Amino acid sequence: MGDQRQIPGLAHVAGATTTAEDALSAVRAWIAENVPARWREAAEDGGPAAVRRVRTAREYRAWYPVYGRSGLVAAGWDVAYGGLAWPRETAVAVEQLAARYHLPRLNPLGLNLAAPALFAHGTHEQRLRFLPPIARAEELWCQLFSEPGAGSDLASLATRADRDDDDWIINGQKIWTTWADQASFAVLLARTDLDLPKHQGITYFLIDLRQPGVEIRPLRHLGGETEFFQVFLDGARVPDRQRVGAEGNGWKVAQATLSGERQMVSGASSGGVDRIGGGSTRALIRLARQRSADGLPGGWEDVRVRDRLVRLYCEERVRAWTNQRVRARIAQGRSPGPESSIGKVHAAELNQRVQEAAADLLGAAGLAWPGAGDDPDDYAASLPAEVRGMLRSRANTIEGGTSEVNRNVLAERVLGLPKEPDPWRGKPWRELPRS
């Protein structure tokens, strides 16, 4: 089970035979000993929202190594990989306890994109090398999949990987890469055979981004912020030991990453980030009540507004319950599966409706606000939070695979419907028309 010295205070309950009762008791004791008292008291008095009021993001990042070393970040993983080897029911029960203290996992792209591929197709040596630093957020990750000419049709990608003894030389361009500026490593798809059909000539790599031949450029989005980047690869190197799966089998390996990505962006209780763009329906209801308390129109006292918000709240709860099934698989280090597309499609469109409702609640303040000059960073800071969330949510039906692509996944892989006709199916990649 690996070196249990990496698990301060929890080594005695690591292992598959641990019951939920024993684990919860141990975790409560660990929280009492290791979580700062101010955060604990806020959580016990007012839950996660109260914790956010007393704890800054910088404070949490500084404390996070304590959490990462505990094994709780990925409690279902083997101890050697940075977890506690707990069974699914135990891991889920402890996760729910940790949620009360608002202990979100950092490094979501490593946990939800890289880790599923390593568990499904990586070697034991690769898991030992990469999973513990992922769990501890010591090495942050991003995903180098999409390209200017290969977005929804990802398998048409053109980035090349050419063998050079024990290394691969990478040349190409990736785009819409989230948090590339913060990442040390990336999962990478590159073409290794131009004469095979597009899905067969792709190989999956783990690439070090802190090397010559990697250039990262920001892309500013509609809300004025820069969380997306272009990555240019010009002679960058990847050792063959960092190839995941067989040469040419990258498309199959990538399915574990893509499934994890869809689940990660499926909203609250998805196992990744809380949501991408805006606040929850609980925040909506608080805003509506505040408007009524201030004597403003269109608040909680308006029956039409109340009906709209309660419907959205009910949808959000149903989504969270549905996602728990897939989250349980993630806790065990398993791929979420094509079912994750259900949550992705629903969450993307629901979140857009939620953020539109938030902007609507502002009334005229959602249409105009004090300006901030010509500086894009000042403009981003000037946006009302509800407007910023509404603008950012427009990407929800595109990122992580468009809603159209995910509906195809559901139709073909979940429902077993026939694939759409493709006149280029089976043709060598080099013969395919490309933009």
Short mmCIF file of C-alpha atoms in Angstrom, two decimals:
data_model
loop_
_atom_site.label_atom_id
_atom_site.label_comp_id
_atom_site.label_asym_id
_atom_site.label_seq_id
_atom_site.Cartn_x
_atom_site.Cartn_y
_atom_site.Cartn_z
CA MET A 1 0.00 0.00 0.00
CA GLY A 2 2.99 2.31 -0.20
CA ASP A 3 4.55 4.63 2.35
CA GLN A 4 1.91 5.47 4.95
CA ARG A 5 4.19 8.10 6.46
CA GLN A 6 2.76 10.41 3.78
CA ILE A 7 -0.58 10.36 5.66
CA PRO A 8 -0.14 12.30 8.95
CA GLY A 9 -2.78 11.25 11.43
CA LEU A 10 -4.63 8.90 9.05
CA ALA A 11 -2.24 5.98 8.50
CA HIS A 12 -4.13 3.86 11.03
CA VAL A 13 -7.33 4.00 8.97
CA ALA A 14 -5.85 3.62 5.47
CA GLY A 15 -6.92 0.54 3.54
CA ALA A 16 -9.85 -1.14 1.83
CA THR A 17 -11.19 -2.64 5.06
CA THR A 18 -11.82 0.76 6.65
CA THR A 19 -15.47 1.33 7.51
CA ALA A 20 -17.19 4.64 6.89
CA GLU A 21 -17.72 5.03 10.64
CA ASP A 22 -14.01 4.61 11.44
CA ALA A 23 -12.98 6.89 8.60
CA LEU A 24 -15.41 9.66 9.60
CA SER A 25 -14.22 9.51 13.20
CA ALA A 26 -10.58 9.76 12.09
CA VAL A 27 -11.27 12.59 9.66
CA ARG A 28 -13.16 14.61 12.29
CA ALA A 29 -10.12 14.28 14.56
CA TRP A 30 -7.81 15.22 11.68
CA ILE A 31 -9.90 18.31 10.89
CA ALA A 32 -9.88 19.37 14.54
CA GLU A 33 -6.08 19.08 14.62
CA ASN A 34 -5.13 20.42 11.19
CA VAL A 35 -7.78 22.84 9.88
CA PRO A 36 -7.28 26.38 11.29
CA ALA A 37 -9.73 27.12 14.10
CA ARG A 38 -11.15 30.23 12.41
CA TRP A 39 -12.15 28.18 9.34
CA ARG A 40 -13.60 25.37 11.43
CA GLU A 41 -15.69 27.69 13.53
CA ALA A 42 -17.02 29.47 10.44
CA ALA A 43 -17.95 26.13 8.82
CA GLU A 44 -19.71 24.88 11.90
CA ASP A 45 -21.64 28.15 12.30
CA GLY A 46 -22.51 28.94 8.69
CA GLY A 47 -21.22 26.26 6.33
CA PRO A 48 -19.11 26.81 3.18
CA ALA A 49 -20.39 30.36 2.58
CA ALA A 50 -19.18 31.42 6.02
CA VAL A 51 -15.77 29.85 5.36
CA ARG A 52 -15.40 31.86 2.16
CA ARG A 53 -15.99 35.05 4.14
CA VAL A 54 -13.16 34.40 6.61
CA ARG A 55 -10.61 32.64 4.38
CA THR A 56 -8.80 34.08 1.37
CA ALA A 57 -7.78 32.03 -1.66
CA ARG A 58 -4.14 32.78 -0.87
CA GLU A 59 -4.52 31.44 2.68
CA TYR A 60 -6.10 28.27 1.39
CA ARG A 61 -3.36 27.68 -1.18
CA ALA A 62 -0.72 28.19 1.50
CA TRP A 63 -2.40 25.63 3.78
CA TYR A 64 -3.25 23.15 1.02
CA PRO A 65 -0.06 21.01 1.30
CA VAL A 66 -1.36 19.83 4.69
CA TYR A 67 -4.54 18.64 3.01
CA GLY A 68 -2.67 17.15 0.07
CA ARG A 69 -0.38 15.06 2.28
CA SER A 70 -3.34 13.69 4.25
CA GLY A 71 -4.58 11.48 1.40
CA LEU A 72 -8.08 12.98 1.67
CA VAL A 73 -7.90 14.76 -1.69
CA ALA A 74 -8.19 11.41 -3.50
CA ALA A 75 -9.15 9.07 -0.68
CA GLY A 76 -10.15 6.22 -3.02
CA TRP A 77 -6.70 6.06 -4.63
CA ASP A 78 -4.10 3.60 -3.41
CA VAL A 79 -1.79 4.92 -0.69
CA ALA A 80 1.18 4.65 -3.05
CA TYR A 81 -0.58 7.05 -5.40
CA GLY A 82 -1.36 9.64 -2.74
CA GLY A 83 -4.72 8.35 -1.45
CA LEU A 84 -6.04 6.21 1.39
CA ALA A 85 -7.26 3.11 -0.49
CA TRP A 86 -10.74 3.52 0.95
CA PRO A 87 -13.76 1.77 -0.57
CA ARG A 88 -16.25 3.84 -2.54
CA GLU A 89 -18.84 4.25 0.22
CA THR A 90 -16.20 5.36 2.70
CA ALA A 91 -14.61 7.85 0.29
CA VAL A 92 -17.98 9.38 -0.59
CA ALA A 93 -19.02 9.72 3.06
CA VAL A 94 -15.77 11.48 3.93
CA GLU A 95 -16.06 13.71 0.87
CA GLN A 96 -19.44 14.90 2.10
CA LEU A 97 -17.98 15.67 5.51
CA ALA A 98 -15.10 17.64 3.98
CA ALA A 99 -17.56 19.62 1.87
CA ARG A 100 -19.07 21.11 5.02
CA TYR A 101 -15.70 22.69 5.77
CA HIS A 102 -15.31 23.92 2.18
CA LEU A 103 -12.07 22.09 1.35
CA PRO A 104 -12.10 22.17 -2.47
CA ARG A 105 -9.52 20.23 -4.43
CA LEU A 106 -6.92 22.32 -6.19
CA ASN A 107 -5.38 21.06 -9.44
CA PRO A 108 -8.75 20.01 -10.95
CA LEU A 109 -7.27 19.38 -14.41
CA GLY A 110 -4.70 17.00 -12.99
CA LEU A 111 -7.27 15.19 -10.87
CA ASN A 112 -10.02 15.03 -13.48
CA LEU A 113 -8.16 14.88 -16.80
CA ALA A 114 -4.72 13.35 -16.30
CA ALA A 115 -5.53 10.93 -13.47
CA PRO A 116 -8.36 9.03 -15.23
CA ALA A 117 -6.09 8.35 -18.21
CA LEU A 118 -3.26 7.19 -15.95
CA PHE A 119 -5.56 4.83 -14.06
CA ALA A 120 -7.14 3.44 -17.21
CA HIS A 121 -4.04 3.14 -19.43
CA GLY A 122 -0.89 4.23 -17.55
CA THR A 123 1.82 2.02 -16.11
CA HIS A 124 2.40 1.57 -12.41
CA GLU A 125 5.63 3.56 -12.75
CA GLN A 126 3.79 6.46 -14.43
CA ARG A 127 1.17 6.49 -11.67
CA LEU A 128 3.83 6.48 -8.96
CA ARG A 129 5.62 9.37 -10.66
CA PHE A 130 2.66 11.63 -11.44
CA LEU A 131 -0.34 10.85 -9.20
CA PRO A 132 1.05 11.85 -5.77
CA PRO A 133 2.16 15.33 -6.97
CA ILE A 134 -1.24 15.72 -8.66
CA ALA A 135 -3.08 14.91 -5.43
CA ARG A 136 -0.86 17.31 -3.47
CA ALA A 137 -1.17 20.02 -6.17
CA GLU A 138 2.60 20.22 -6.35
CA GLU A 139 2.49 19.89 -10.16
CA LEU A 140 -0.43 21.64 -11.87
CA TRP A 141 -1.78 20.32 -15.17
CA CYS A 142 -3.58 21.48 -18.29
CA GLN A 143 -4.88 19.79 -21.44
CA LEU A 144 -3.35 20.18 -24.93
CA PHE A 145 -6.07 18.71 -27.15
CA SER A 146 -7.97 21.35 -29.18
CA GLU A 147 -6.34 23.05 -32.16
CA PRO A 148 -7.36 25.92 -34.47
CA GLY A 149 -8.56 23.34 -37.03
CA ALA A 150 -9.57 20.59 -34.62
CA GLY A 151 -12.13 21.55 -32.01
CA SER A 152 -15.36 19.58 -32.15
CA ASP A 153 -13.68 17.29 -34.71
CA LEU A 154 -10.77 16.69 -32.35
CA ALA A 155 -9.56 13.55 -34.15
CA SER A 156 -8.51 15.67 -37.14
CA LEU A 157 -5.72 17.27 -35.07
CA ALA A 158 -2.48 18.07 -36.88
CA THR A 159 0.15 18.49 -34.13
CA ARG A 160 2.97 16.08 -34.96
CA ALA A 161 5.07 13.80 -32.76
CA ASP A 162 8.14 12.30 -34.48
CA ARG A 163 10.31 9.63 -32.85
CA ASP A 164 13.92 10.50 -32.05
CA ASP A 165 15.53 7.55 -30.24
CA ASP A 166 13.98 7.54 -26.76
CA ASP A 167 12.24 10.90 -27.23
CA TRP A 168 9.41 12.32 -29.30
CA ILE A 169 9.75 15.71 -30.98
CA ILE A 170 6.53 17.74 -30.85
CA ASN A 171 5.56 20.44 -33.36
CA GLY A 172 2.18 22.14 -33.64
CA GLN A 173 -0.30 24.54 -32.07
CA LYS A 174 -2.95 24.05 -29.37
CA ILE A 175 -5.68 26.50 -28.44
CA TRP A 176 -8.27 27.22 -25.73
CA THR A 177 -5.97 25.71 -23.13
CA THR A 178 -7.28 26.56 -19.67
CA TRP A 179 -4.67 27.68 -17.09
CA ALA A 180 -1.72 26.82 -19.31
CA ASP A 181 0.19 29.69 -17.69
CA GLN A 182 0.04 27.93 -14.30
CA ALA A 183 0.70 24.37 -15.44
CA SER A 184 3.91 22.40 -15.14
CA PHE A 185 2.63 19.45 -17.22
CA ALA A 186 -0.04 18.79 -19.82
CA VAL A 187 -1.79 15.83 -21.34
CA LEU A 188 -1.12 16.01 -25.07
CA LEU A 189 -2.57 14.40 -28.16
CA ALA A 190 -0.29 14.36 -31.20
CA ARG A 191 -0.34 12.61 -34.57
CA THR A 192 2.29 9.91 -34.96
CA ASP A 193 1.12 8.35 -38.27
CA LEU A 194 -0.27 10.36 -41.20
CA ASP A 195 -1.20 7.29 -43.24
CA LEU A 196 -3.72 5.82 -40.80
CA PRO A 197 -7.35 6.96 -40.40
CA LYS A 198 -7.59 10.00 -38.18
CA HIS A 199 -8.64 8.16 -35.02
CA GLN A 200 -5.87 5.56 -35.33
CA GLY A 201 -2.75 7.65 -35.89
CA ILE A 202 -2.87 9.59 -32.59
CA THR A 203 -0.71 9.02 -29.50
CA TYR A 204 -1.21 10.30 -25.95
CA PHE A 205 1.69 11.95 -24.08
CA LEU A 206 2.48 13.68 -20.78
CA ILE A 207 4.57 16.75 -21.66
CA ASP A 208 6.66 19.02 -19.46
CA LEU A 209 5.67 22.60 -20.29
CA ARG A 210 8.68 24.18 -18.59
CA GLN A 211 11.10 23.48 -21.41
CA PRO A 212 12.47 25.18 -24.53
CA GLY A 213 10.16 24.89 -27.52
CA VAL A 214 6.97 25.69 -25.58
CA GLU A 215 5.46 29.17 -25.96
CA ILE A 216 2.26 30.16 -24.13
CA ARG A 217 0.18 33.16 -25.24
CA PRO A 218 -2.98 34.48 -23.52
CA LEU A 219 -6.45 34.70 -25.09
CA ARG A 220 -8.73 37.31 -23.50
CA HIS A 221 -12.39 36.30 -23.42
CA LEU A 222 -15.66 38.25 -23.48
CA GLY A 223 -15.53 39.11 -19.79
CA GLY A 224 -12.08 40.68 -20.15
CA GLU A 225 -10.20 37.95 -18.28
CA THR A 226 -7.46 35.60 -19.50
CA GLU A 227 -7.96 32.00 -18.43
CA PHE A 228 -7.49 30.51 -21.92
CA PHE A 229 -4.20 30.30 -23.79
CA GLN A 230 -2.62 29.30 -27.08
CA VAL A 231 0.33 26.95 -26.81
CA PHE A 232 2.91 26.76 -29.61
CA LEU A 233 5.14 23.67 -29.70
CA ASP A 234 8.33 24.00 -31.70
CA GLY A 235 10.71 21.10 -31.20
CA ALA A 236 9.54 20.35 -27.65
CA ARG A 237 10.56 16.92 -26.35
CA VAL A 238 8.69 14.15 -24.55
CA PRO A 239 10.51 11.02 -23.32
CA ASP A 240 8.90 7.81 -24.53
CA ARG A 241 8.41 6.77 -20.89
CA GLN A 242 5.82 9.58 -20.77
CA ARG A 243 3.74 8.05 -23.55
CA VAL A 244 0.47 6.70 -22.12
CA GLY A 245 -0.82 3.61 -23.88
CA ALA A 246 0.49 2.15 -27.11
CA GLU A 247 1.67 4.25 -30.03
CA GLY A 248 -1.36 5.05 -32.17
CA ASN A 249 -3.80 4.23 -29.36
CA GLY A 250 -4.13 7.81 -28.15
CA TRP A 251 -7.76 8.23 -29.13
CA LYS A 252 -8.80 5.40 -26.82
CA VAL A 253 -6.69 6.80 -23.98
CA ALA A 254 -8.14 10.27 -24.59
CA GLN A 255 -11.67 9.02 -23.91
CA ALA A 256 -10.82 8.72 -20.21
CA THR A 257 -9.65 12.34 -20.19
CA LEU A 258 -12.60 13.61 -22.23
CA SER A 259 -15.07 11.80 -20.00
CA GLY A 260 -13.41 13.28 -16.92
CA GLU A 261 -13.51 16.74 -18.49
CA ARG A 262 -17.23 16.49 -19.20
CA GLN A 263 -17.87 15.45 -15.64
CA MET A 264 -15.64 18.20 -14.26
CA VAL A 265 -17.63 20.92 -16.03
CA SER A 266 -20.99 19.42 -15.06
CA GLY A 267 -21.38 21.87 -12.20
CA ALA A 268 -21.71 21.60 -8.44
CA SER A 269 -21.15 18.12 -7.01
CA SER A 270 -19.39 17.07 -10.20
CA GLY A 271 -16.06 16.38 -8.61
CA GLY A 272 -14.24 19.25 -10.28
CA VAL A 273 -14.75 22.97 -10.07
CA ASP A 274 -18.00 24.17 -8.51
CA ARG A 275 -19.25 25.77 -11.73
CA ILE A 276 -17.72 27.56 -14.67
CA GLY A 277 -19.36 30.98 -14.87
CA GLY A 278 -21.44 32.61 -12.15
CA GLY A 279 -23.03 31.63 -8.87
CA SER A 280 -25.54 29.02 -7.77
CA THR A 281 -29.31 29.20 -7.56
CA ARG A 282 -28.90 29.76 -3.81
CA ALA A 283 -27.07 33.00 -4.65
CA LEU A 284 -29.91 33.86 -7.05
CA ILE A 285 -32.50 33.45 -4.31
CA ARG A 286 -30.46 35.58 -1.90
CA LEU A 287 -30.21 38.31 -4.53
CA ALA A 288 -33.95 38.19 -5.21
CA ARG A 289 -34.77 38.42 -1.51
CA GLN A 290 -32.39 41.35 -1.08
CA ARG A 291 -34.08 43.21 -3.92
CA SER A 292 -37.45 42.76 -2.24
CA ALA A 293 -36.01 43.85 1.11
CA ASP A 294 -34.67 47.00 -0.58
CA GLY A 295 -38.07 47.73 -2.09
CA LEU A 296 -36.88 47.13 -5.66
CA PRO A 297 -39.07 45.56 -8.36
CA GLY A 298 -38.50 42.06 -9.77
CA GLY A 299 -37.47 40.49 -6.48
CA TRP A 300 -38.61 37.50 -4.41
CA GLU A 301 -42.07 39.00 -3.83
CA ASP A 302 -42.78 38.81 -7.56
CA VAL A 303 -44.52 35.47 -8.09
CA ARG A 304 -43.10 35.15 -11.61
CA VAL A 305 -39.57 35.65 -10.39
CA ARG A 306 -40.09 33.22 -7.52
CA ASP A 307 -41.49 30.56 -9.85
CA ARG A 308 -38.52 30.94 -12.23
CA LEU A 309 -35.92 30.67 -9.49
CA VAL A 310 -37.50 27.71 -7.72
CA ARG A 311 -37.69 25.80 -11.00
CA LEU A 312 -33.99 26.47 -11.57
CA TYR A 313 -33.19 25.42 -8.00
CA CYS A 314 -35.01 22.11 -8.46
CA GLU A 315 -33.11 21.42 -11.67
CA GLU A 316 -29.82 22.15 -9.96
CA ARG A 317 -30.59 19.72 -7.15
CA VAL A 318 -31.56 16.95 -9.59
CA ARG A 319 -28.31 17.50 -11.46
CA ALA A 320 -26.25 17.29 -8.27
CA TRP A 321 -27.87 13.99 -7.28
CA THR A 322 -27.33 12.54 -10.74
CA ASN A 323 -23.67 13.55 -10.69
CA GLN A 324 -23.05 11.75 -7.41
CA ARG A 325 -23.12 8.40 -9.22
CA VAL A 326 -20.28 9.42 -11.51
CA ARG A 327 -18.46 11.14 -8.67
CA ALA A 328 -18.35 7.84 -6.83
CA ARG A 329 -16.53 6.29 -9.80
CA ILE A 330 -13.99 9.11 -9.80
CA ALA A 331 -13.32 8.59 -6.09
CA GLN A 332 -12.21 5.05 -6.97
CA GLY A 333 -9.89 6.25 -9.74
CA ARG A 334 -12.19 4.93 -12.46
CA SER A 335 -13.17 6.72 -15.66
CA PRO A 336 -16.54 8.49 -15.35
CA GLY A 337 -17.73 6.86 -18.60
CA PRO A 338 -19.90 8.27 -21.40
CA GLU A 339 -22.67 8.88 -18.88
CA SER A 340 -20.78 12.00 -17.87
CA SER A 341 -22.04 13.60 -21.08
CA ILE A 342 -25.53 13.64 -19.54
CA GLY A 343 -24.38 15.94 -16.77
CA LYS A 344 -22.28 18.04 -19.13
CA VAL A 345 -25.12 18.78 -21.56
CA HIS A 346 -27.65 19.50 -18.82
CA ALA A 347 -25.30 21.53 -16.62
CA ALA A 348 -24.03 23.72 -19.47
CA GLU A 349 -27.48 24.75 -20.59
CA LEU A 350 -28.85 25.01 -17.05
CA ASN A 351 -25.97 27.20 -15.90
CA GLN A 352 -26.60 29.58 -18.80
CA ARG A 353 -30.24 29.89 -17.73
CA VAL A 354 -29.19 30.47 -14.12
CA GLN A 355 -26.73 33.22 -15.05
CA GLU A 356 -29.23 34.88 -17.39
CA ALA A 357 -31.70 34.97 -14.49
CA ALA A 358 -29.05 36.56 -12.27
CA ALA A 359 -28.35 39.29 -14.81
CA ASP A 360 -32.10 39.84 -15.25
CA LEU A 361 -32.50 40.37 -11.50
CA LEU A 362 -30.17 43.37 -11.68
CA GLY A 363 -32.59 45.21 -13.92
CA ALA A 364 -31.02 48.31 -15.47
CA ALA A 365 -27.83 47.71 -13.45
CA GLY A 366 -27.27 44.62 -15.60
CA LEU A 367 -27.20 46.78 -18.73
CA ALA A 368 -24.93 49.63 -17.64
CA TRP A 369 -22.45 50.25 -14.82
CA PRO A 370 -19.57 52.66 -14.08
CA GLY A 371 -16.85 52.30 -16.68
CA ALA A 372 -13.22 51.49 -16.02
CA GLY A 373 -11.37 53.07 -18.93
CA ASP A 374 -9.70 51.21 -21.75
CA ASP A 375 -7.58 48.77 -19.75
CA PRO A 376 -9.03 45.23 -20.26
CA ASP A 377 -8.07 44.18 -16.74
CA ASP A 378 -9.89 47.18 -15.27
CA TYR A 379 -12.90 46.41 -17.44
CA ALA A 380 -13.04 42.84 -16.15
CA ALA A 381 -12.87 44.07 -12.56
CA SER A 382 -15.65 46.62 -13.17
CA LEU A 383 -18.25 44.06 -14.27
CA PRO A 384 -21.01 43.24 -11.77
CA ALA A 385 -20.50 39.65 -10.60
CA GLU A 386 -23.81 38.59 -12.16
CA VAL A 387 -22.90 40.05 -15.54
CA ARG A 388 -19.44 38.49 -15.40
CA GLY A 389 -20.99 35.10 -14.67
CA MET A 390 -23.52 35.48 -17.49
CA LEU A 391 -20.82 36.37 -20.02
CA ARG A 392 -18.51 33.55 -18.90
CA SER A 393 -21.33 30.99 -19.02
CA ARG A 394 -21.72 31.48 -22.77
CA ALA A 395 -18.73 29.17 -23.20
CA ASN A 396 -20.35 26.34 -21.20
CA THR A 397 -21.99 24.77 -24.26
CA ILE A 398 -18.66 24.84 -26.14
CA GLU A 399 -15.90 23.93 -23.67
CA GLY A 400 -15.41 20.30 -22.72
CA GLY A 401 -16.99 19.30 -26.02
CA THR A 402 -19.93 21.16 -27.53
CA SER A 403 -23.45 20.20 -26.56
CA GLU A 404 -23.90 18.82 -30.08
CA VAL A 405 -20.86 16.56 -29.74
CA ASN A 406 -21.97 15.37 -26.32
CA ARG A 407 -25.45 14.57 -27.60
CA ASN A 408 -23.79 12.42 -30.25
CA VAL A 409 -21.81 10.66 -27.50
CA LEU A 410 -25.04 9.95 -25.63
CA ALA A 411 -26.78 8.74 -28.77
CA GLU A 412 -24.00 6.43 -29.94
CA ARG A 413 -22.31 5.19 -26.76
CA VAL A 414 -25.12 5.24 -24.23
CA LEU A 415 -28.23 4.62 -26.34
CA GLY A 416 -26.47 2.51 -28.99
CA LEU A 417 -27.86 4.41 -31.96
CA PRO A 418 -26.05 4.10 -35.33
CA LYS A 419 -23.31 6.57 -36.16
CA GLU A 420 -23.90 9.34 -38.67
CA PRO A 421 -22.68 8.64 -42.24
CA ASP A 422 -19.11 9.83 -42.83
CA PRO A 423 -17.75 9.66 -46.42
CA TRP A 424 -14.19 10.05 -45.07
CA ARG A 425 -14.37 7.22 -42.54
CA GLY A 426 -11.38 4.88 -42.87
CA LYS A 427 -9.42 7.22 -45.19
CA PRO A 428 -5.79 8.09 -44.33
CA TRP A 429 -5.52 11.30 -42.32
CA ARG A 430 -3.30 12.95 -44.94
CA GLU A 431 -6.14 12.71 -47.49
CA LEU A 432 -8.77 14.40 -45.33
CA PRO A 433 -9.96 17.95 -46.11
CA ARG A 434 -8.93 20.32 -43.30
CA SER A 435 -9.47 23.97 -42.55
#
